[in-house]
PDB file of C-alpha atoms and ligand atoms in Angstrom:
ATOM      1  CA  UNK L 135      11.483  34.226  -6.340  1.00 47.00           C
ATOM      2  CA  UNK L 136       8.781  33.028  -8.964  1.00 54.00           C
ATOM      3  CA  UNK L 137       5.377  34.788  -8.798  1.00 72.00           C
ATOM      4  CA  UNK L 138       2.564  33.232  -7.683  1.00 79.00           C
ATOM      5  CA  UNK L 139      -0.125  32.024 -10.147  1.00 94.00           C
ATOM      6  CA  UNK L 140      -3.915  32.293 -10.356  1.00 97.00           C
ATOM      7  CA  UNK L 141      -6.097  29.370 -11.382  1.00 98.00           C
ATOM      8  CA  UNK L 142      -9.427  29.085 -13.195  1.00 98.00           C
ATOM      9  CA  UNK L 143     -11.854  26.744 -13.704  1.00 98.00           C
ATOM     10  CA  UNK L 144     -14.085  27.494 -15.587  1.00 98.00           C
ATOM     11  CA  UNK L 145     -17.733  24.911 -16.230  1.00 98.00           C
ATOM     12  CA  UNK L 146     -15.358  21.797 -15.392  1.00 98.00           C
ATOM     13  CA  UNK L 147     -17.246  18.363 -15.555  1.00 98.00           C
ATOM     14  CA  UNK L 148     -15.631  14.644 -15.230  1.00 98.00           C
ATOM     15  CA  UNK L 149     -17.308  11.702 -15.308  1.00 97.00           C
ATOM     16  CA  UNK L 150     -16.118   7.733 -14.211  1.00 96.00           C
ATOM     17  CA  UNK L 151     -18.455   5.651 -15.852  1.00 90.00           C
ATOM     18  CA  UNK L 152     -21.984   5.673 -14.616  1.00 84.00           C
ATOM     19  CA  UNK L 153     -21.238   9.015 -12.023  1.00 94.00           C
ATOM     20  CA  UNK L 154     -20.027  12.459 -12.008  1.00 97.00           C
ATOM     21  CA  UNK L 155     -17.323  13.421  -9.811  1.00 98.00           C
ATOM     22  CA  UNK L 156     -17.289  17.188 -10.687  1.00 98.00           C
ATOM     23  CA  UNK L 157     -20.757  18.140 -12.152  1.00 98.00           C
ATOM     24  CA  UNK L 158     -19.718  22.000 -12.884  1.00 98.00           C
ATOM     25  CA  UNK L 159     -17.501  23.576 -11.349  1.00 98.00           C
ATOM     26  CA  UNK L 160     -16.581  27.322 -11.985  1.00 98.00           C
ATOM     27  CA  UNK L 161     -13.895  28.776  -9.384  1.00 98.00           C
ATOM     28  CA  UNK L 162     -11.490  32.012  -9.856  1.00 98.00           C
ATOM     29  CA  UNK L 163      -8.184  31.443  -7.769  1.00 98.00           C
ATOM     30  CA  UNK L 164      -6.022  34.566  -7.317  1.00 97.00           C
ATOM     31  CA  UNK L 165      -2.498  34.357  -7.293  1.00 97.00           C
ATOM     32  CA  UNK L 166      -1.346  34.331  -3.698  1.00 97.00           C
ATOM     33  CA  UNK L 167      -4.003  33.013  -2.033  1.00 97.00           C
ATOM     34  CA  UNK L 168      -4.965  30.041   0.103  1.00 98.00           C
ATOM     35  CA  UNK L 169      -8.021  28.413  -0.626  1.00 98.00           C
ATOM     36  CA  UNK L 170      -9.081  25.583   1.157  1.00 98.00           C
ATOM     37  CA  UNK L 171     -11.760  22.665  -0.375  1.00 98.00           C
ATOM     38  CA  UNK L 172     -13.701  21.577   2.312  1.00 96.00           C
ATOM     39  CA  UNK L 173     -16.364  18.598   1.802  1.00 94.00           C
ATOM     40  CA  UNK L 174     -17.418  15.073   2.570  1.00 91.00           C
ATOM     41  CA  UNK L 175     -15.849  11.848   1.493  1.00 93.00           C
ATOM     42  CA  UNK L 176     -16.789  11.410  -2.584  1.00 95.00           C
ATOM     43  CA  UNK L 177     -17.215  15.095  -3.069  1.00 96.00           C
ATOM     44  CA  UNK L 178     -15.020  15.295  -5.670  1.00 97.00           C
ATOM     45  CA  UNK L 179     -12.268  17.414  -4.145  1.00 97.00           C
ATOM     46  CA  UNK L 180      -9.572  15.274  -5.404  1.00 97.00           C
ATOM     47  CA  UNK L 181     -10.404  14.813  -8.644  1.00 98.00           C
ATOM     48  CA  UNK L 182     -11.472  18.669  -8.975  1.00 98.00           C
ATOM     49  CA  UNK L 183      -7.575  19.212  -7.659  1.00 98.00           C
ATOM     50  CA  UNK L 184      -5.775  16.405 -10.100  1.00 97.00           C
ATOM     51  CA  UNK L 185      -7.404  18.585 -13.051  1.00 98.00           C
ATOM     52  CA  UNK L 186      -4.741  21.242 -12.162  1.00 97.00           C
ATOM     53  CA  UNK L 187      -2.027  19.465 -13.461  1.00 95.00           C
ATOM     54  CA  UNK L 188      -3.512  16.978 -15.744  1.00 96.00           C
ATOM     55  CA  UNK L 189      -3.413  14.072 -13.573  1.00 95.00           C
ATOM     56  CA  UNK L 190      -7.040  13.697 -14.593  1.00 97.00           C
ATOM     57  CA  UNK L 191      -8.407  15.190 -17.717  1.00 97.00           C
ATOM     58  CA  UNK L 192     -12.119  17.178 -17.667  1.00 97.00           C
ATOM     59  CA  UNK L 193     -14.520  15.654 -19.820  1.00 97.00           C
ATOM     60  CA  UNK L 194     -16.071  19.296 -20.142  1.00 98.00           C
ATOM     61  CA  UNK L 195     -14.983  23.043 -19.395  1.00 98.00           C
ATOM     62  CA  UNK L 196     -11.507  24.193 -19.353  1.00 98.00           C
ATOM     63  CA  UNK L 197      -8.945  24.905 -16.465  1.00 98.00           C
ATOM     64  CA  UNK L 198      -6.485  27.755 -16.803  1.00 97.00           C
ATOM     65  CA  UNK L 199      -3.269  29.048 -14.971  1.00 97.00           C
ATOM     66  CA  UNK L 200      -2.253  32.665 -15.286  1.00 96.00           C
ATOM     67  CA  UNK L 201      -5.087  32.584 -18.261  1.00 95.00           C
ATOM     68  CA  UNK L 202      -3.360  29.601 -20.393  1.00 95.00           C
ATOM     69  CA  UNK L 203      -5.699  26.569 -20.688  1.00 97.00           C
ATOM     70  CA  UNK L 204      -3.854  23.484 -19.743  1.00 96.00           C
ATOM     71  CA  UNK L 205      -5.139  21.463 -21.579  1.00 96.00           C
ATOM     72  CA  UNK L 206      -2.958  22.747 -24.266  1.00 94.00           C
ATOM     73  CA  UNK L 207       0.557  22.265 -22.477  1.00 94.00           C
ATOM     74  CA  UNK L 208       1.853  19.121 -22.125  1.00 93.00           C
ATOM     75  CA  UNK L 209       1.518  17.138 -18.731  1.00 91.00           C
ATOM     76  CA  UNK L 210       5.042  17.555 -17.844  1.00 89.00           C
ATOM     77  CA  UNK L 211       5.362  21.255 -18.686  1.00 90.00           C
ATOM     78  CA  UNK L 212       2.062  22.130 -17.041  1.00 91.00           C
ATOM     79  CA  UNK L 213       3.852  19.600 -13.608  1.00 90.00           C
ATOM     80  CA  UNK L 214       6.626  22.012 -13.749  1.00 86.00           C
ATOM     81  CA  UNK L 215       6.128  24.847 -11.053  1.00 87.00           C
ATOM     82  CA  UNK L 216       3.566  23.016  -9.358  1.00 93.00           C
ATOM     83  CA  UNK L 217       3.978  21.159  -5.823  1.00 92.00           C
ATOM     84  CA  UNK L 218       1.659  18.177  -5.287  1.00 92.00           C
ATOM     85  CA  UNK L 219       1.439  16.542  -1.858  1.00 91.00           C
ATOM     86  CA  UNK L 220      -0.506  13.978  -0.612  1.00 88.00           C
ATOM     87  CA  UNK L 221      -1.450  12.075   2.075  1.00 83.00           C
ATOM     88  CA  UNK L 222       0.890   9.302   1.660  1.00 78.00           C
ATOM     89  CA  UNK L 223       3.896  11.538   0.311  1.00 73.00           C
ATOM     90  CA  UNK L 224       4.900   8.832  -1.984  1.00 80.00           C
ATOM     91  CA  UNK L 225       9.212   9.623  -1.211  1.00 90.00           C
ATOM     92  CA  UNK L 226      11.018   7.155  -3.757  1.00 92.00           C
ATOM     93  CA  UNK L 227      11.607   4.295  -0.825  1.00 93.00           C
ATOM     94  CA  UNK L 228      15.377   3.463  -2.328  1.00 95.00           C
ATOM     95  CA  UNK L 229      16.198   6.795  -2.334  1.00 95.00           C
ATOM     96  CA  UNK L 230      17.537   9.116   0.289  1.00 96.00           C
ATOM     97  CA  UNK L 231      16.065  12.429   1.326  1.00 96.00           C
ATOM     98  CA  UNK L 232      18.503  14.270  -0.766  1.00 96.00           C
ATOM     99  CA  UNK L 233      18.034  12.624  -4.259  1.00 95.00           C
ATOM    100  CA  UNK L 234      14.516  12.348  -3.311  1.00 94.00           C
ATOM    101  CA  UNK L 235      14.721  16.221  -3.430  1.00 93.00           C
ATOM    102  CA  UNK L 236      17.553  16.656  -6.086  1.00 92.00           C
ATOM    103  CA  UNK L 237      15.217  14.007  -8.235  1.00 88.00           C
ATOM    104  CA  UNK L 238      12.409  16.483  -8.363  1.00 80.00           C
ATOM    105  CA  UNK L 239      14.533  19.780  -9.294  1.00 80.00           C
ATOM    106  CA  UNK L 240      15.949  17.684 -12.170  1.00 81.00           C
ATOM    107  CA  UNK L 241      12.196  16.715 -13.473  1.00 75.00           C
ATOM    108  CA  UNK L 242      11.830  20.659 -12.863  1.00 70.00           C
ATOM    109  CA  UNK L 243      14.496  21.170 -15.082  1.00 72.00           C
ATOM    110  CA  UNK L 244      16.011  23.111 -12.580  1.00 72.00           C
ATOM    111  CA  UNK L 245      19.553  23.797 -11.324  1.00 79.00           C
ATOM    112  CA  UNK L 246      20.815  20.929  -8.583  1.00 84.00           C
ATOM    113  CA  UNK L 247      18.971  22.320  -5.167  1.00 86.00           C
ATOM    114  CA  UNK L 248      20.850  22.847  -2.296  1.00 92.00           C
ATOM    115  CA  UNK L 249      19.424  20.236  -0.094  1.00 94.00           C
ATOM    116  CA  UNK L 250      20.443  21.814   3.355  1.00 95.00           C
ATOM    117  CA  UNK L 251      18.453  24.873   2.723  1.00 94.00           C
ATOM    118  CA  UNK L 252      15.699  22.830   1.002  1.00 93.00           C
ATOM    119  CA  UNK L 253      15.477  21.226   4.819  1.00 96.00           C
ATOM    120  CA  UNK L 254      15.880  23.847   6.511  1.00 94.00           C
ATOM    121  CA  UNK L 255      13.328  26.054   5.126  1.00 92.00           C
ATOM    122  CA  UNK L 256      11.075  23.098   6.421  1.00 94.00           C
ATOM    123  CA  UNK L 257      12.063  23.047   9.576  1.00 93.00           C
ATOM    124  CA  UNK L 258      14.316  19.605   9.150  1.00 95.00           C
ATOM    125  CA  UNK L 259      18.176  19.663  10.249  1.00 95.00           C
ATOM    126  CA  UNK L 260      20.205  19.581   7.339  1.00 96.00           C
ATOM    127  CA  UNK L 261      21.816  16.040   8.247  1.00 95.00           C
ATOM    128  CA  UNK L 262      18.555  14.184   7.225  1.00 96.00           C
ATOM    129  CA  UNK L 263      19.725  14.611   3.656  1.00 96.00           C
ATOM    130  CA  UNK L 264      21.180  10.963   4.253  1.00 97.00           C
ATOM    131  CA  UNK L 265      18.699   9.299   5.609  1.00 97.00           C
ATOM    132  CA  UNK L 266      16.183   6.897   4.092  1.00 96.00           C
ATOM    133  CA  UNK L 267      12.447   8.374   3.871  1.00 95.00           C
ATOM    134  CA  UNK L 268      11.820   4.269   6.235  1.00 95.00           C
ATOM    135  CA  UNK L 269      14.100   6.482   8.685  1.00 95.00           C
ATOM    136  CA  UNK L 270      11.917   9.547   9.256  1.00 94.00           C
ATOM    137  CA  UNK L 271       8.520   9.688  11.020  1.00 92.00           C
ATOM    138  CA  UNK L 272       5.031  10.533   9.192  1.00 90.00           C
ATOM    139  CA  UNK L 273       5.464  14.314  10.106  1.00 91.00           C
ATOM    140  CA  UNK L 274       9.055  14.264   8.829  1.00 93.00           C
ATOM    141  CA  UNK L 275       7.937  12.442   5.340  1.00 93.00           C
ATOM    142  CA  UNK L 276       5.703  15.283   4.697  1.00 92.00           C
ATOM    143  CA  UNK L 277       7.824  18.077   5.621  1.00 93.00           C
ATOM    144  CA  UNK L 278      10.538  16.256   2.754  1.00 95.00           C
ATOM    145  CA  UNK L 279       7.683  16.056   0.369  1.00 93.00           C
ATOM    146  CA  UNK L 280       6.935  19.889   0.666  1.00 93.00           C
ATOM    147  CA  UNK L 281      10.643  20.198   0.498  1.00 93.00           C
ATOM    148  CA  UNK L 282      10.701  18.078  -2.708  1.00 92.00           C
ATOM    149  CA  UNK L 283       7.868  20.622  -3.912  1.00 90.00           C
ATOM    150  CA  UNK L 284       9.364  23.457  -3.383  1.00 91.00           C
ATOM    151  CA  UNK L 285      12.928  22.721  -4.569  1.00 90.00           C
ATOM    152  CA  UNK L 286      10.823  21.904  -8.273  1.00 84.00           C
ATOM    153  CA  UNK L 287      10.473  25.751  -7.975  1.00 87.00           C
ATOM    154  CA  UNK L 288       7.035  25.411  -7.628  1.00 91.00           C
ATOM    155  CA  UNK L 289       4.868  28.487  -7.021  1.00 94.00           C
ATOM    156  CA  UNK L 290       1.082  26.583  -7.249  1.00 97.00           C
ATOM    157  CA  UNK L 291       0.952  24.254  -4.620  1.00 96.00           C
ATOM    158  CA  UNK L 292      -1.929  21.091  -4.212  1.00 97.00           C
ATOM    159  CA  UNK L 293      -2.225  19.493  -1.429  1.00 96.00           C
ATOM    160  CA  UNK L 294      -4.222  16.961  -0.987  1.00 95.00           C
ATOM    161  CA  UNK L 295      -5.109  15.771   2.593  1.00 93.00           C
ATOM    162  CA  UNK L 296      -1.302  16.712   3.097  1.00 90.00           C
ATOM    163  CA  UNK L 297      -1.422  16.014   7.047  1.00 88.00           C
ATOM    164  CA  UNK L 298      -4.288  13.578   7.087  1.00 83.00           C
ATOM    165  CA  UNK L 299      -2.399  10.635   8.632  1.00 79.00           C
ATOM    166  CA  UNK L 300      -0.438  12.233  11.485  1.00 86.00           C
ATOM    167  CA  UNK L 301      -1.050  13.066  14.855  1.00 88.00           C
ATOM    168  CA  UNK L 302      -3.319  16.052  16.133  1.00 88.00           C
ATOM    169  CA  UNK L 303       0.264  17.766  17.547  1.00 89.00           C
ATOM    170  CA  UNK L 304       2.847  17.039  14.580  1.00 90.00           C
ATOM    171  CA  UNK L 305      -0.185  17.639  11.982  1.00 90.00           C
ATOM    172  CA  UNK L 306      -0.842  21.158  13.990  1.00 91.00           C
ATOM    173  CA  UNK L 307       3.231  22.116  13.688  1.00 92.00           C
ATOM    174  CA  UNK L 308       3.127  21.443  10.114  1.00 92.00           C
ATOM    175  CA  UNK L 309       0.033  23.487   9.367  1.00 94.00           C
ATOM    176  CA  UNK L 310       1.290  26.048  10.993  1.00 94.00           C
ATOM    177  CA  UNK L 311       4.859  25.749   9.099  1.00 94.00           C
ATOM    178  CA  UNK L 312       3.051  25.425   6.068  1.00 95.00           C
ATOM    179  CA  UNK L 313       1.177  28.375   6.381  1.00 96.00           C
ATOM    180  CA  UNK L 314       4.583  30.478   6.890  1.00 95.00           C
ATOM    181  CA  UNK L 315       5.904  29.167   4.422  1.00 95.00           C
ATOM    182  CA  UNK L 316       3.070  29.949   2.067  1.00 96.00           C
ATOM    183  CA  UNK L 317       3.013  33.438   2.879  1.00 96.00           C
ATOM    184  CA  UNK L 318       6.575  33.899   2.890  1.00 94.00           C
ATOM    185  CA  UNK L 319       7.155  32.646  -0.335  1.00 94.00           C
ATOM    186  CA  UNK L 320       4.355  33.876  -2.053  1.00 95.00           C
ATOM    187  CA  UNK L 321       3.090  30.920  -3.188  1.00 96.00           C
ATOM    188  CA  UNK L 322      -0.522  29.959  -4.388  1.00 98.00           C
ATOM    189  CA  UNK L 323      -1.989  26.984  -2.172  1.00 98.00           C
ATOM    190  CA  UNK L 324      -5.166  24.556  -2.630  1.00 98.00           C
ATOM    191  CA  UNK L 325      -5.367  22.245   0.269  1.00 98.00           C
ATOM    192  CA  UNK L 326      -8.051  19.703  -0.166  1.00 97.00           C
ATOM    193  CA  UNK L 327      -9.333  18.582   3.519  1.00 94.00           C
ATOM    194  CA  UNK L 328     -12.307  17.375   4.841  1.00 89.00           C
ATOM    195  CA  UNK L 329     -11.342  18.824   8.653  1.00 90.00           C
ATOM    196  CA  UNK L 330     -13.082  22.220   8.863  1.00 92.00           C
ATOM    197  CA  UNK L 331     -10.905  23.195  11.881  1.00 91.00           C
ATOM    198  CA  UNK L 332      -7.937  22.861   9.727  1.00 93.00           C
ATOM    199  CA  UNK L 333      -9.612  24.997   7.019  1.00 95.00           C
ATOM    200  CA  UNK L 334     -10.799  27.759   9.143  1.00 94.00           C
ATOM    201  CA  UNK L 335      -7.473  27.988  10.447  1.00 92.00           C
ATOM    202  CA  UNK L 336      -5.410  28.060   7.559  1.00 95.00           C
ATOM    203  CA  UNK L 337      -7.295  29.311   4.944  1.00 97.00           C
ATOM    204  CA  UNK L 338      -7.949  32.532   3.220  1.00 97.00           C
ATOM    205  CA  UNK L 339     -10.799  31.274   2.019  1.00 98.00           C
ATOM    206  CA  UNK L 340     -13.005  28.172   1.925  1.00 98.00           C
ATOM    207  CA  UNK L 341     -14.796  26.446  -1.112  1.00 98.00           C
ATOM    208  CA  UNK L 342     -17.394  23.982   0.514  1.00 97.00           C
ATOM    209  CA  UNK L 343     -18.246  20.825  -2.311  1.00 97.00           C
ATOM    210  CA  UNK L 344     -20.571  18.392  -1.710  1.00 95.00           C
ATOM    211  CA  UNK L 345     -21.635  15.718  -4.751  1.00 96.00           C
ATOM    212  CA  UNK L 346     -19.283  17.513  -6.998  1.00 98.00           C
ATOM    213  CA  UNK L 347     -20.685  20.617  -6.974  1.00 98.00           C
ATOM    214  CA  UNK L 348     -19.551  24.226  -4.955  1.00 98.00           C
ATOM    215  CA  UNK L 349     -21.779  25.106  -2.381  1.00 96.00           C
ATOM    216  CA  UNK L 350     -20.247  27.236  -0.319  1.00 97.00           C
ATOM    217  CA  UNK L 351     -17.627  29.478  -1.163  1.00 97.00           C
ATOM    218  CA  UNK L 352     -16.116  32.153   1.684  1.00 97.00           C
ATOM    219  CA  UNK L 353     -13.532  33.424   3.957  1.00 97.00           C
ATOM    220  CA  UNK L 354     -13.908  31.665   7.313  1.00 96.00           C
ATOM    221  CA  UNK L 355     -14.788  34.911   9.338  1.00 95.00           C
ATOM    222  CA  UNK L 356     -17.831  34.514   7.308  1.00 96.00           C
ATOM    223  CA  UNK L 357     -18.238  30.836   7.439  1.00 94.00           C
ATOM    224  CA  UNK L 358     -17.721  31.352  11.060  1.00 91.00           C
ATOM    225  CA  UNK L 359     -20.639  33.680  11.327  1.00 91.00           C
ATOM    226  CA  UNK L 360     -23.105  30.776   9.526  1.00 89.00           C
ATOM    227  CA  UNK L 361     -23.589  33.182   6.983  1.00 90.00           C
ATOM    228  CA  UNK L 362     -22.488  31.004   3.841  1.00 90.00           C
ATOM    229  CA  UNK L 363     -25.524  29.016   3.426  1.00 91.00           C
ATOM    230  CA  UNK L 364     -26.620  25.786   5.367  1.00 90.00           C
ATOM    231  CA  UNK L 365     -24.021  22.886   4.337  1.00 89.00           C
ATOM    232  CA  UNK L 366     -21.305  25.631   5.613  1.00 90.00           C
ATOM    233  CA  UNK L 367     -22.883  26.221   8.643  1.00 91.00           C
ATOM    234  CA  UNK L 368     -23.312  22.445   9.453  1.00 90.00           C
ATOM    235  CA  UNK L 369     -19.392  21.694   8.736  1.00 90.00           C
ATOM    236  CA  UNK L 370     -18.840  24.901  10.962  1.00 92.00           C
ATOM    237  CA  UNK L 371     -20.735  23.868  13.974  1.00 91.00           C
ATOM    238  CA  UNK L 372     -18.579  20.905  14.983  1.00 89.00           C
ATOM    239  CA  UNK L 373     -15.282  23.079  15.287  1.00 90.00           C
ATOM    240  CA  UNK L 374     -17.151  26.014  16.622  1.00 89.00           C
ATOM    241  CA  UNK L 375     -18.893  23.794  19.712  1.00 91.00           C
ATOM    242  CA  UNK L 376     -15.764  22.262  20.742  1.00 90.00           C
ATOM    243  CA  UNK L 377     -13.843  25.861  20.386  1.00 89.00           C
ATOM    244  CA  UNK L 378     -16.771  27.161  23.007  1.00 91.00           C
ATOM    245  CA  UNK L 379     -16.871  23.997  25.200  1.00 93.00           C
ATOM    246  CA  UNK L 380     -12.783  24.518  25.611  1.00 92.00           C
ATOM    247  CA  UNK L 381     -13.425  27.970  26.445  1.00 92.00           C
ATOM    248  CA  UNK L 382     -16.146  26.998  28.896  1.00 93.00           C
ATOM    249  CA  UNK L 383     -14.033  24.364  30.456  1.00 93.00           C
ATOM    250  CA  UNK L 384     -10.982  27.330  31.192  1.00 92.00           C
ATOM    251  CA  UNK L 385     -13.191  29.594  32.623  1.00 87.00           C
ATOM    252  CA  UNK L 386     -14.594  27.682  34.611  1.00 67.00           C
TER     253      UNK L 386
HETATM  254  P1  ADP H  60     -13.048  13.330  -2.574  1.00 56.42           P
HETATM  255  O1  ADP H  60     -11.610  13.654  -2.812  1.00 56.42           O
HETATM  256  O2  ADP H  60     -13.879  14.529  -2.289  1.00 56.42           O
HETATM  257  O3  ADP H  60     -13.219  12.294  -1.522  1.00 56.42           O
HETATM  258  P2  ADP H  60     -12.938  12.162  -5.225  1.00 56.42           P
HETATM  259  O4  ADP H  60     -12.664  13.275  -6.140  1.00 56.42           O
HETATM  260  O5  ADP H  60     -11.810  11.274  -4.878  1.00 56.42           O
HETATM  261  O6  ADP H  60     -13.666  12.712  -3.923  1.00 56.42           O
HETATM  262  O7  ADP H  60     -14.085  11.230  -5.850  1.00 56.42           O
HETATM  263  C1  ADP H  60     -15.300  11.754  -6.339  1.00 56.42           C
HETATM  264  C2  ADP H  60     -16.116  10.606  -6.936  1.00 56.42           C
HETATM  265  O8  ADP H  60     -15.485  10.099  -8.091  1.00 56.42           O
HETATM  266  C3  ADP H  60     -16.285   9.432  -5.989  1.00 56.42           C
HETATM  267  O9  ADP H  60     -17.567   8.906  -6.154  1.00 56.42           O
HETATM  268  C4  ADP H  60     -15.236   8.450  -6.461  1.00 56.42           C
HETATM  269  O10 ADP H  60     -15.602   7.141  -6.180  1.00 56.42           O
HETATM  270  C5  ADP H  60     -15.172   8.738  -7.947  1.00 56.42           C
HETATM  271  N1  ADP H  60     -13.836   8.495  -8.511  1.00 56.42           N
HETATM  272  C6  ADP H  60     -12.712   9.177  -8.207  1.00 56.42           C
HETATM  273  N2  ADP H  60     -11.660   8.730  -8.899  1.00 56.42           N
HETATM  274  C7  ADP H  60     -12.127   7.724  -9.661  1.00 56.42           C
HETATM  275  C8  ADP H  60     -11.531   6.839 -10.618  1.00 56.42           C
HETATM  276  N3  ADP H  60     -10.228   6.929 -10.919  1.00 56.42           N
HETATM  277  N4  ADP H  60     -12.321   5.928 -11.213  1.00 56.42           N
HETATM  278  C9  ADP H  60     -13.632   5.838 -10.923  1.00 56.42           C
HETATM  279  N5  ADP H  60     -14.255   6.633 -10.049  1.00 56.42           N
HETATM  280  C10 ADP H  60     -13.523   7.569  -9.421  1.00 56.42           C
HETATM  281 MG1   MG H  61      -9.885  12.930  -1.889  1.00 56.42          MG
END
């Protein structure tokens, strides 16, 4: 099993034309962990994340993995060994499941997967190797796009809004798969979300942004307790008042 890899940014600044998405950003990652980016629409969580494997290039600062700058490894060698899902998996539409997966091991430069196992490690039966991603529910796409990931023999994974567009029951399942998954194969995750819930529940830690800057950065025990600074507090309050209105409701 590979080992999982730290991350580093280090002063990181991009700019689109007239504004600054990330305005300075200096973050240590440690291999293993699960760090969750938390902020508003705009923040710059995305773009902050696409830096990681040179899907958008910093106009200042640098970005390291396991202490090698990216910047000088190619695109393709910096992709390989690192998972990126999004919100709208992006399966190849013509293809099936399986050489959606075998597709990504090849780019990897990896051995042919074995697409069962590839499934069945996320929680699909191993017959959905034929089907066509138009054949397979929202919940189902993502769980073949982590499957995709992971069969690249990726040990860093981004995700970006991975569960976004799915129901409050199928998007619950596949946090919670996810998370197993995670720790069981030692991977390194960064989920970019803007749903605090799903961050204080999944997270090891929580890295708050708001107009492309950090400003808040703990585990969610300590979020939880409002003692990371005001903007964490405010995100924390929603989740926290519904979690005590539930309780309410039960007792009484
Ligand atoms: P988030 O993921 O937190 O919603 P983004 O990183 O997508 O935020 O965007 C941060 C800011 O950068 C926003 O103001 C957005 O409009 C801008 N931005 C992002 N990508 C581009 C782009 N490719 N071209 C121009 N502006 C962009
Ligand atoms: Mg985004």
């Amino acid at each position: 099993m590979s080992v999982s890899r730290s991350v580093t940014f280090e002063d990181v600044v991009k700019r689109y034309g007239g504004g600054t998405a990330v305005a300075g950003v200096t973050l240590e990652i440690a291999g293993g962990s699960f760090v969750a980016l938390v902020g508003g629409s705009g923040a710059g969580k995305s773009t902050l994340l696409r830096m990681v494997n040179r899907l958008v290039i910093p106009d200042e600062g640098r970005i390291s993995i396991d202490g090698r700058d990216v910047a000088g490894i190619s695109a393709p060698a910096v992709r390989r060994g690192i998972g990126y899902v999004f919100q709208d998996v992006g399966l190849f539409p013509h293809m099936s499941v399986a050489e959606n997966i075998a597709i990504a091991a090849r780019i990897g430069g990896g051995a042919a997967p074995d697409v069962g196992a590839e499934l069945e490690r996320v929680g699909l039966p191993r017959d959905y190797a034929a089907r066509m991603p138009a054949q397979l529910s929202g919940g189902q796409r993502q769980r073949v796009g982590v499957a995709r990931a992971l069969a690249g023999g990726a040990s860093l994974m981004l995700l970006d809004e991975p569960f976004g567009a799915l129901d409050p029951v199928t998007r619950d399942a596949l946090a919670r798969g996810y998370r197993d998954l995670h720790d069981r194969l030692e991977l390194t995750t960064i989920m970019v979300t803007h749903d605090m819930a799903e961050a204080l529940l999944m997270a090891d830690r929580i890295v708050v942004m708001a107009k492309g800057v950090v400003v808040a950065d703990a585990t969610p025990k300590t979020m939880l307790a409002g003692e990371a600074g005001e903007e964490a507090a405010a995100l924390v309050a929603v989740p926290a008042r519904q979690a005590e209105a539930l309780e309410a409701l039960r007792g009484g």
